Amino acid sequence: MASPSHTPPDHGGDSVETRSPELRKDPATNRWVIFSPARAKRPTDFKSKSPENPNPKPSSCPFCIGREHECAPEIFRVPPDDDDPNWRIRVIENLYPALSRNLETQSNQPETGTSRSIVGFGFHDVVIEAPLHSIQLSDIDSVGIGDVLIAYRKRIEQIAKHDSINYIQVFKNHGASAGASMSHSHSQIMALPVVPPTVSSRLDGTKDYFEETGKCCLCEAKAKHFVIDESSHFVSVAPYAATYPFEVWIVPKDHSSHFHHLDDVKAVDLGGLLKLMLRKVAKQLNDPPYNYMIHTSPLKVAESQLPYTHWFLQIVPQLSGVGGFEMGSGCYINPVFPEDVAKVLREFGPLFDAAEKAFNSPVHILVNSAGIVDSNYPTIANTPIDDFDRIFRVNTRGSFFCCKEAANRLKGGGGGRIILLTSSLTEALNPGQGTYTASKAAVEAMVKILAKELKGSGITANCVSPGPVATEMFFSGKSEETVRSIIERSPFGRLGETRDIAPVVGFLASDGGEWINGQVIVANGAFLK
Ligand SMILES: [Zn+2]
Ligand SMILES: [Zn+2]
């Protein structure tokens, strides 16, 4: 182990009282953080007692739709039609910019190593995330949040053409005590002629780690931090050396130096995970003010720096002020252990809250189809332990959390349905799919028991077990020849489609499905093993 100080210890069920004070440092922040059991608080101590109204409607808000003329000049809008009054996102100049966009010609004076002042050239823009005052970012669906992220990307690409700009900081202040002067949901983009100190320090830290281990510390985020959730392309973690209580990072799974390399598909994927994290933080802490920052790399990063520059998004609820010790030493005291934060934020309650809010009704039906597979299809002998843990975490542990929450939250008295998607592989038992199959078999056993435990609630619990279905996950890692041989084994001479599976789920969810309970319904077109 190259860097023992950066490995999450397994605190298991330790109470804070049995822990010793610890200083932790992360290469990506390059900053010591003190975790002290004597000062430790439990996550529940942070619930805000009187949540501030996040967006009181002022008598006049220039960010609201219809008041565009009161704002500083518009840079672009989404959709990109200037004449369309029904915009969803607007990117505008800040009316009170910290830097001036008009000083570019004067900004090319040579800067020496000792210079203590340069011309204040830069950009300071505002991204209005929604046309209506009542909508907060976390109310928007993942595609809509993806559009906000794509708007950041577009604006960064525009600004990056200016040679004097060295760093572009995207950030959001939500709530007055997080620094938001406008309550209408918005974020900001600040483009600087210098590389700020936190960025230089981060590069120093990630470089040292790379030189010591040959690895990018953020590519290792899943192993080095406390995982909360993950999507196809991102993982959210409570960082091992979190500077602030309840701080969350969302890190791209694939190595990527700059945020603005994000493609549209990944933007929507990130939008979904960002929404989930904002909702979970809001739910656990009573809608606190918060900031998020996108930590990307300097625009003019050298080729040799690329292996250890990896962007990420940091969410920081505003729960504790910065005091004299922090200002004096640059070290921080964090009263909450991130391993406890991860446990709290892994809970699934906010998902159900979001569904109840969206449908304005108690939840009656849970359908869980989340699943991942190792597309290298290793034998059990060759399966890395990390991959086993990852697959069980999503497929089995995720299903367990959903079942647990549903058993406590679904409306009883009839019509309640729990439906989990498993896999016909639990019967086919194919070599090379041991972990995936075992993860799904565990779910089938759990659901059969859950059906019995729900006696008297009127809630049924079943699995639907599809065979090969033409999805991205099915094709991943399979050669054309493999796919062809699978198709040849089907009596219908084709792969299943999602439209073959949805009606089965639909039937189980209907009133007519009540008499099917504790079953695994195989839906695979009589696929031959
Ligand atoms: Zn407004
Ligand atoms: Zn990386």
Coordinates of N, CA and C in Angstrom, one line a residue, residues 238-394:
A238 N -18.4 10.5 0.3 CA -18.1 11.3 1.5 C -16.6 11.2 1.5
P239 N -15.8 12.3 1.2 CA -14.4 12.2 1.1 C -13.7 11.9 2.4
Y240 N -12.7 11.0 2.3 CA -12.0 10.5 3.5 C -11.5 11.6 4.4
A241 N -11.0 12.7 3.8 CA -10.5 13.8 4.7 C -11.3 15.0 4.4
A242 N -12.6 14.8 4.5 CA -13.6 15.9 4.2 C -13.2 17.1 5.1
T243 N -13.1 18.3 4.4 CA -12.8 19.5 5.1 C -14.0 20.0 6.0
Y244 N -15.2 19.8 5.4 CA -16.4 20.4 6.0 C -17.4 19.2 6.3
P245 N -18.2 19.4 7.4 CA -19.2 18.4 7.7 C -20.2 18.2 6.6
F246 N -20.5 17.0 6.3 CA -21.4 16.6 5.2 C -21.0 17.0 3.8
E247 N -19.7 17.3 3.6 CA -19.2 17.5 2.3 C -19.4 16.3 1.4
V248 N -19.8 16.5 0.2 CA -19.9 15.3 -0.8 C -19.2 15.7 -2.0
W249 N -18.5 14.7 -2.6 CA -17.9 14.9 -3.9 C -18.6 14.0 -4.9
I250 N -18.7 14.5 -6.1 CA -19.2 13.7 -7.3 C -18.0 13.6 -8.2
V251 N -17.5 12.4 -8.5 CA -16.3 12.2 -9.3 C -16.5 11.4 -10.5
P252 N -16.1 11.9 -11.7 CA -16.2 11.0 -12.9 C -15.4 9.7 -12.7
K253 N -16.1 8.6 -13.1 CA -15.4 7.3 -12.9 C -14.2 7.2 -13.9
D254 N -14.3 7.7 -15.1 CA -13.2 7.7 -16.0 C -12.3 8.9 -15.9
H255 N -11.0 8.7 -16.1 CA -10.1 9.8 -15.9 C -10.4 11.0 -16.9
S256 N -10.6 12.2 -16.4 CA -11.0 13.3 -17.2 C -10.4 14.6 -16.6
S257 N -9.6 15.3 -17.3 CA -8.9 16.5 -16.7 C -9.8 17.7 -16.5
H258 N -10.7 17.9 -17.5 CA -11.5 19.1 -17.6 C -13.0 18.9 -17.6
F259 N -13.7 19.6 -16.8 CA -15.2 19.5 -16.8 C -15.7 19.7 -18.1
H260 N -15.2 20.7 -18.9 CA -15.8 21.0 -20.2 C -15.6 19.9 -21.3
H261 N -15.0 18.8 -20.9 CA -15.0 17.7 -21.9 C -16.2 16.8 -21.7
L262 N -17.0 17.1 -20.8 CA -18.3 16.3 -20.5 C -19.1 16.2 -21.7
D263 N -19.5 15.0 -22.1 CA -20.5 14.9 -23.3 C -21.9 15.0 -22.8
D264 N -22.8 15.0 -23.8 CA -24.3 15.2 -23.4 C -24.8 14.1 -22.6
V265 N -24.4 12.8 -22.9 CA -24.9 11.7 -22.2 C -24.5 11.7 -20.7
K266 N -23.2 12.0 -20.6 CA -22.6 12.1 -19.2 C -23.2 13.3 -18.4
A267 N -23.6 14.3 -19.1 CA -24.2 15.5 -18.5 C -25.5 15.1 -17.8
V268 N -26.3 14.3 -18.6 CA -27.6 13.9 -18.0 C -27.4 12.9 -16.8
D269 N -26.4 12.0 -17.0 CA -26.1 11.1 -15.9 C -25.6 11.8 -14.7
L270 N -24.8 12.9 -14.9 CA -24.3 13.7 -13.7 C -25.5 14.5 -13.2
G271 N -26.4 14.9 -14.0 CA -27.6 15.7 -13.6 C -28.4 14.8 -12.6
G272 N -28.6 13.5 -12.9 CA -29.4 12.6 -12.1 C -28.7 12.5 -10.7
L273 N -27.4 12.3 -10.7 CA -26.7 12.0 -9.4 C -26.6 13.3 -8.6
L274 N -26.4 14.4 -9.3 CA -26.4 15.7 -8.5 C -27.7 16.0 -7.9
K275 N -28.8 15.7 -8.6 CA -30.1 15.9 -8.1 C -30.3 15.0 -6.8
L276 N -29.9 13.8 -7.0 CA -30.1 12.8 -5.9 C -29.3 13.3 -4.6
M277 N -28.1 13.8 -4.8 CA -27.2 14.2 -3.7 C -27.8 15.5 -3.1
L278 N -28.3 16.4 -3.9 CA -28.8 17.7 -3.3 C -30.1 17.4 -2.5
R279 N -30.9 16.4 -3.0 CA -32.1 16.1 -2.3 C -31.8 15.3 -1.0
K280 N -30.8 14.5 -1.1 CA -30.5 13.7 0.2 C -29.9 14.7 1.2
V281 N -29.0 15.6 0.8 CA -28.5 16.6 1.8 C -29.6 17.4 2.3
A282 N -30.5 17.9 1.4 CA -31.6 18.7 1.9 C -32.5 18.0 2.9
K283 N -32.7 16.7 2.6 CA -33.6 15.9 3.4 C -33.0 15.7 4.8
Q284 N -31.7 15.3 4.8 CA -31.1 15.0 6.1 C -30.8 16.2 7.0
L285 N -30.6 17.4 6.3 CA -30.2 18.6 7.1 C -31.2 19.7 7.1
N286 N -32.5 19.3 6.7 CA -33.5 20.3 6.7 C -33.3 21.5 5.8
D287 N -32.9 21.1 4.5 CA -32.7 22.1 3.5 C -31.8 23.3 3.9
P288 N -30.5 22.9 4.1 CA -29.6 23.9 4.6 C -29.1 24.8 3.4
P289 N -28.6 26.0 3.6 CA -27.9 26.6 2.5 C -26.7 25.8 2.1
Y290 N -26.3 25.9 0.8 CA -25.1 25.1 0.4 C -24.4 25.8 -0.7
N291 N -23.2 25.3 -1.0 CA -22.4 25.7 -2.2 C -22.1 24.5 -2.9
Y292 N -22.0 24.6 -4.2 CA -21.2 23.6 -4.9 C -20.2 24.3 -5.9
M293 N -19.1 23.6 -6.1 CA -18.0 24.1 -6.8 C -17.5 23.0 -7.8
I294 N -17.3 23.4 -9.0 CA -16.7 22.4 -10.0 C -15.2 22.7 -10.0
H295 N -14.4 21.7 -9.5 CA -13.0 21.8 -9.5 C -12.4 21.2 -10.7
T296 N -12.1 22.0 -11.7 CA -11.5 21.5 -12.9 C -10.1 21.9 -13.0
S297 N -9.4 21.7 -14.1 CA -8.0 21.9 -14.2 C -7.7 23.2 -14.9
P298 N -6.6 23.8 -14.7 CA -6.3 25.1 -15.4 C -6.4 24.8 -17.0
L299 N -6.7 25.9 -17.7 CA -6.9 25.7 -19.1 C -5.7 25.3 -19.8
K300 N -4.5 25.9 -19.4 CA -3.3 25.6 -20.1 C -2.5 24.5 -19.3
V301 N -3.1 23.4 -19.1 CA -2.4 22.4 -18.3 C -1.4 21.7 -19.3
A302 N -0.2 21.4 -18.7 CA 0.9 20.7 -19.6 C 0.5 19.3 -19.8
E303 N 1.0 18.7 -20.9 CA 0.8 17.3 -21.2 C 1.2 16.4 -20.1
S304 N 2.3 16.8 -19.5 CA 2.9 15.9 -18.4 C 2.0 16.0 -17.1
Q305 N 1.1 17.0 -17.0 CA 0.2 17.0 -15.8 C -1.1 16.2 -16.0
L306 N -1.4 15.9 -17.3 CA -2.7 15.3 -17.6 C -2.9 14.0 -16.8
P307 N -1.9 13.1 -16.5 CA -2.2 11.9 -15.8 C -2.7 12.1 -14.4
Y308 N -2.5 13.2 -13.8 CA -3.0 13.4 -12.4 C -3.9 14.6 -12.3
T309 N -4.5 15.1 -13.4 CA -5.5 16.2 -13.2 C -6.9 15.5 -13.6
H310 N -7.8 15.6 -12.6 CA -9.0 14.9 -12.7 C -10.1 15.8 -12.0
W311 N -11.1 16.2 -12.8 CA -12.0 17.2 -12.2 C -13.0 16.5 -11.3
F312 N -13.7 17.2 -10.4 CA -14.8 16.7 -9.6 C -15.7 17.9 -9.1
L313 N -16.8 17.5 -8.7 CA -17.8 18.5 -8.2 C -17.9 18.3 -6.6
Q314 N -17.8 19.4 -5.9 CA -17.8 19.4 -4.4 C -19.1 20.1 -3.9
I315 N -19.9 19.4 -3.1 CA -21.1 20.0 -2.5 C -20.8 20.3 -1.0
V316 N -21.0 21.5 -0.6 CA -20.7 21.8 0.8 C -21.9 22.5 1.5
P317 N -22.6 21.7 2.3 CA -23.7 22.4 3.1 C -23.1 23.4 4.1
Q318 N -23.7 24.6 4.2 CA -23.1 25.6 5.1 C -23.6 25.3 6.6
L319 N -22.8 24.6 7.3 CA -23.2 24.2 8.7 C -22.3 24.8 9.7
S320 N -21.1 25.1 9.4 CA -20.1 25.6 10.4 C -19.3 26.7 9.8
G321 N -19.1 27.8 10.6 CA -18.3 28.9 10.1 C -16.8 28.6 10.1
V322 N -16.0 29.4 9.5 CA -14.6 29.2 9.5 C -14.1 30.1 10.6
G323 N -13.3 29.6 11.6 CA -12.8 30.4 12.7 C -11.4 30.7 12.7
G324 N -10.9 31.3 13.8 CA -9.5 31.7 13.8 C -8.5 30.6 13.6
F325 N -8.8 29.4 14.1 CA -7.8 28.3 13.9 C -7.7 28.0 12.4
E326 N -8.8 27.9 11.7 CA -8.7 27.6 10.3 C -8.0 28.7 9.5
M327 N -8.4 30.0 9.9 CA -7.8 31.1 9.1 C -6.3 31.1 9.4
G328 N -5.9 30.8 10.6 CA -4.5 30.9 11.0 C -3.6 29.8 10.4
S329 N -4.2 28.6 10.5 CA -3.3 27.4 10.2 C -3.6 26.8 8.9
G330 N -4.7 27.1 8.3 CA -5.1 26.5 7.0 C -5.5 25.0 7.2
C331 N -5.5 24.6 8.5 CA -6.0 23.2 8.8 C -7.5 23.4 9.3
Y332 N -8.3 22.4 9.2 CA -9.7 22.5 9.5 C -10.0 21.4 10.6
I333 N -11.0 21.7 11.4 CA -11.5 20.7 12.3 C -12.9 20.3 11.8
N334 N -13.1 19.0 11.5 CA -14.4 18.6 11.0 C -15.0 17.8 12.1
P335 N -16.2 18.2 12.6 CA -16.8 17.5 13.7 C -17.6 16.2 13.3
V336 N -17.6 15.9 12.0 CA -18.4 14.7 11.6 C -17.5 13.8 10.8
F337 N -17.4 12.6 11.2 CA -16.6 11.6 10.5 C -17.3 11.3 9.2
P338 N -16.6 11.3 8.0 CA -17.2 11.1 6.8 C -17.8 9.7 6.6
E339 N -17.3 8.7 7.4 CA -17.9 7.4 7.3 C -19.3 7.4 7.9
D340 N -19.6 8.3 8.8 CA -20.9 8.4 9.3 C -21.8 9.1 8.3
V341 N -21.2 10.1 7.7 CA -22.0 10.9 6.7 C -22.5 9.9 5.6
A342 N -21.5 9.1 5.1 CA -21.9 8.2 4.0 C -23.0 7.2 4.4
K343 N -23.0 6.8 5.7 CA -24.0 5.8 6.1 C -25.4 6.6 6.1
V344 N -25.4 7.8 6.5 CA -26.7 8.5 6.6 C -27.2 8.8 5.1
L345 N -26.2 9.2 4.3 CA -26.7 9.6 2.9 C -27.0 8.5 2.0
R346 N -26.5 7.3 2.4 CA -26.9 6.1 1.6 C -28.3 5.7 1.7
E347 N -29.0 6.2 2.7 CA -30.4 5.8 2.9 C -31.3 6.3 1.8
F348 N -32.3 5.5 1.5 CA -33.1 5.7 0.3 C -34.4 6.5 0.6
G349 N -34.6 7.0 1.8 CA -35.8 7.7 2.1 C -36.1 8.9 1.2
P350 N -35.0 9.7 0.8 CA -35.3 10.8 0.0 C -35.9 10.5 -1.4
L351 N -35.5 9.3 -1.9 CA -36.1 8.8 -3.2 C -37.6 8.7 -3.1
F352 N -38.1 8.1 -2.0 CA -39.5 8.0 -1.8 C -40.1 9.3 -1.5
D353 N -39.4 10.2 -0.8 CA -40.0 11.6 -0.6 C -40.2 12.3 -1.9
A354 N -39.2 12.1 -2.8 CA -39.2 12.8 -4.1 C -40.4 12.3 -4.9
A355 N -40.6 10.9 -4.8 CA -41.8 10.3 -5.6 C -43.1 10.8 -5.0
E356 N -43.2 10.9 -3.7 CA -44.4 11.4 -3.0 C -44.7 12.8 -3.4
K357 N -43.6 13.6 -3.5 CA -43.8 15.0 -3.8 C -44.2 15.1 -5.3
A358 N -43.5 14.3 -6.2 CA -43.8 14.5 -7.6 C -45.3 14.0 -7.9
F359 N -45.8 13.0 -7.3 CA -47.1 12.5 -7.6 C -48.2 13.0 -6.6
N360 N -47.7 13.8 -5.6 CA -48.6 14.3 -4.6 C -49.5 13.2 -4.0
S361 N -48.9 12.1 -3.6 CA -49.6 11.0 -3.2 C -48.6 10.1 -2.4
P362 N -49.1 9.2 -1.5 CA -48.2 8.2 -0.9 C -47.8 7.3 -2.0
V363 N -46.6 6.6 -1.8 CA -46.1 5.7 -2.9 C -46.8 4.4 -2.7
H364 N -47.3 3.8 -3.8 CA -48.0 2.5 -3.8 C -47.1 1.4 -4.4
I365 N -46.3 1.8 -5.4 CA -45.6 0.8 -6.2 C -44.1 1.1 -6.2
L366 N -43.3 0.1 -5.9 CA -41.8 0.2 -6.1 C -41.4 -0.7 -7.3
V367 N -40.7 -0.2 -8.3 CA -40.1 -1.1 -9.3 C -38.6 -0.7 -9.3
N368 N -37.8 -1.7 -9.0 CA -36.3 -1.5 -9.0 C -35.7 -2.3 -10.1
S369 N -35.1 -1.6 -11.0 CA -34.4 -2.4 -12.1 C -32.9 -2.1 -12.2
A370 N -32.4 -1.4 -11.2 CA -31.0 -1.0 -11.2 C -30.1 -2.3 -11.2
G371 N -29.1 -2.3 -12.0 CA -28.2 -3.5 -12.0 C -27.0 -3.2 -12.8
I372 N -25.9 -3.7 -12.4 CA -24.6 -3.6 -13.1 C -24.0 -5.0 -13.3
V373 N -23.1 -5.1 -14.3 CA -22.5 -6.4 -14.5 C -21.0 -6.1 -14.9
D374 N -20.1 -7.0 -14.6 CA -18.7 -6.9 -15.1 C -18.6 -7.4 -16.5
S375 N -18.5 -6.5 -17.5 CA -18.6 -6.9 -18.9 C -17.3 -7.7 -19.3
N376 N -16.4 -7.9 -18.4 CA -15.3 -8.8 -18.8 C -15.7 -10.3 -18.6
Y377 N -16.8 -10.5 -17.9 CA -17.3 -11.9 -17.6 C -16.2 -12.8 -17.0
P378 N -15.6 -12.4 -15.9 CA -14.5 -13.2 -15.3 C -15.1 -14.4 -14.6
T379 N -14.3 -15.5 -14.6 CA -14.7 -16.6 -13.7 C -14.6 -16.2 -12.3
I380 N -15.2 -17.0 -11.4 CA -15.1 -16.6 -9.9 C -13.6 -16.5 -9.5
A381 N -12.8 -17.5 -10.0 CA -11.4 -17.5 -9.6 C -10.7 -16.2 -10.0
N382 N -11.2 -15.5 -11.1 CA -10.5 -14.3 -11.5 C -11.3 -13.0 -11.2
T383 N -12.3 -13.1 -10.4 CA -13.1 -11.9 -10.1 C -12.4 -11.1 -9.0
P384 N -12.0 -9.8 -9.3 CA -11.4 -8.9 -8.3 C -12.4 -8.7 -7.2
I385 N -12.0 -8.7 -5.9 CA -12.9 -8.5 -4.8 C -13.6 -7.2 -4.9
D386 N -12.9 -6.1 -5.4 CA -13.6 -4.8 -5.5 C -14.8 -4.9 -6.5
D387 N -14.6 -5.7 -7.6 CA -15.7 -5.9 -8.5 C -16.9 -6.6 -7.9
F388 N -16.6 -7.6 -7.1 CA -17.6 -8.4 -6.4 C -18.4 -7.4 -5.5
D389 N -17.7 -6.6 -4.7 CA -18.3 -5.7 -3.8 C -19.2 -4.6 -4.5
R390 N -18.6 -4.2 -5.7 CA -19.3 -3.1 -6.4 C -20.7 -3.7 -7.0
I391 N -20.6 -4.9 -7.5 CA -21.8 -5.5 -8.1 C -22.9 -5.8 -7.0
F392 N -22.4 -6.3 -5.9 CA -23.3 -6.6 -4.8 C -23.9 -5.3 -4.2
R393 N -23.0 -4.3 -4.2 CA -23.5 -3.0 -3.6 C -24.7 -2.5 -4.4
V394 N -24.6 -2.5 -5.7 CA -25.7 -2.0 -6.5 C -26.8 -3.0 -6.6

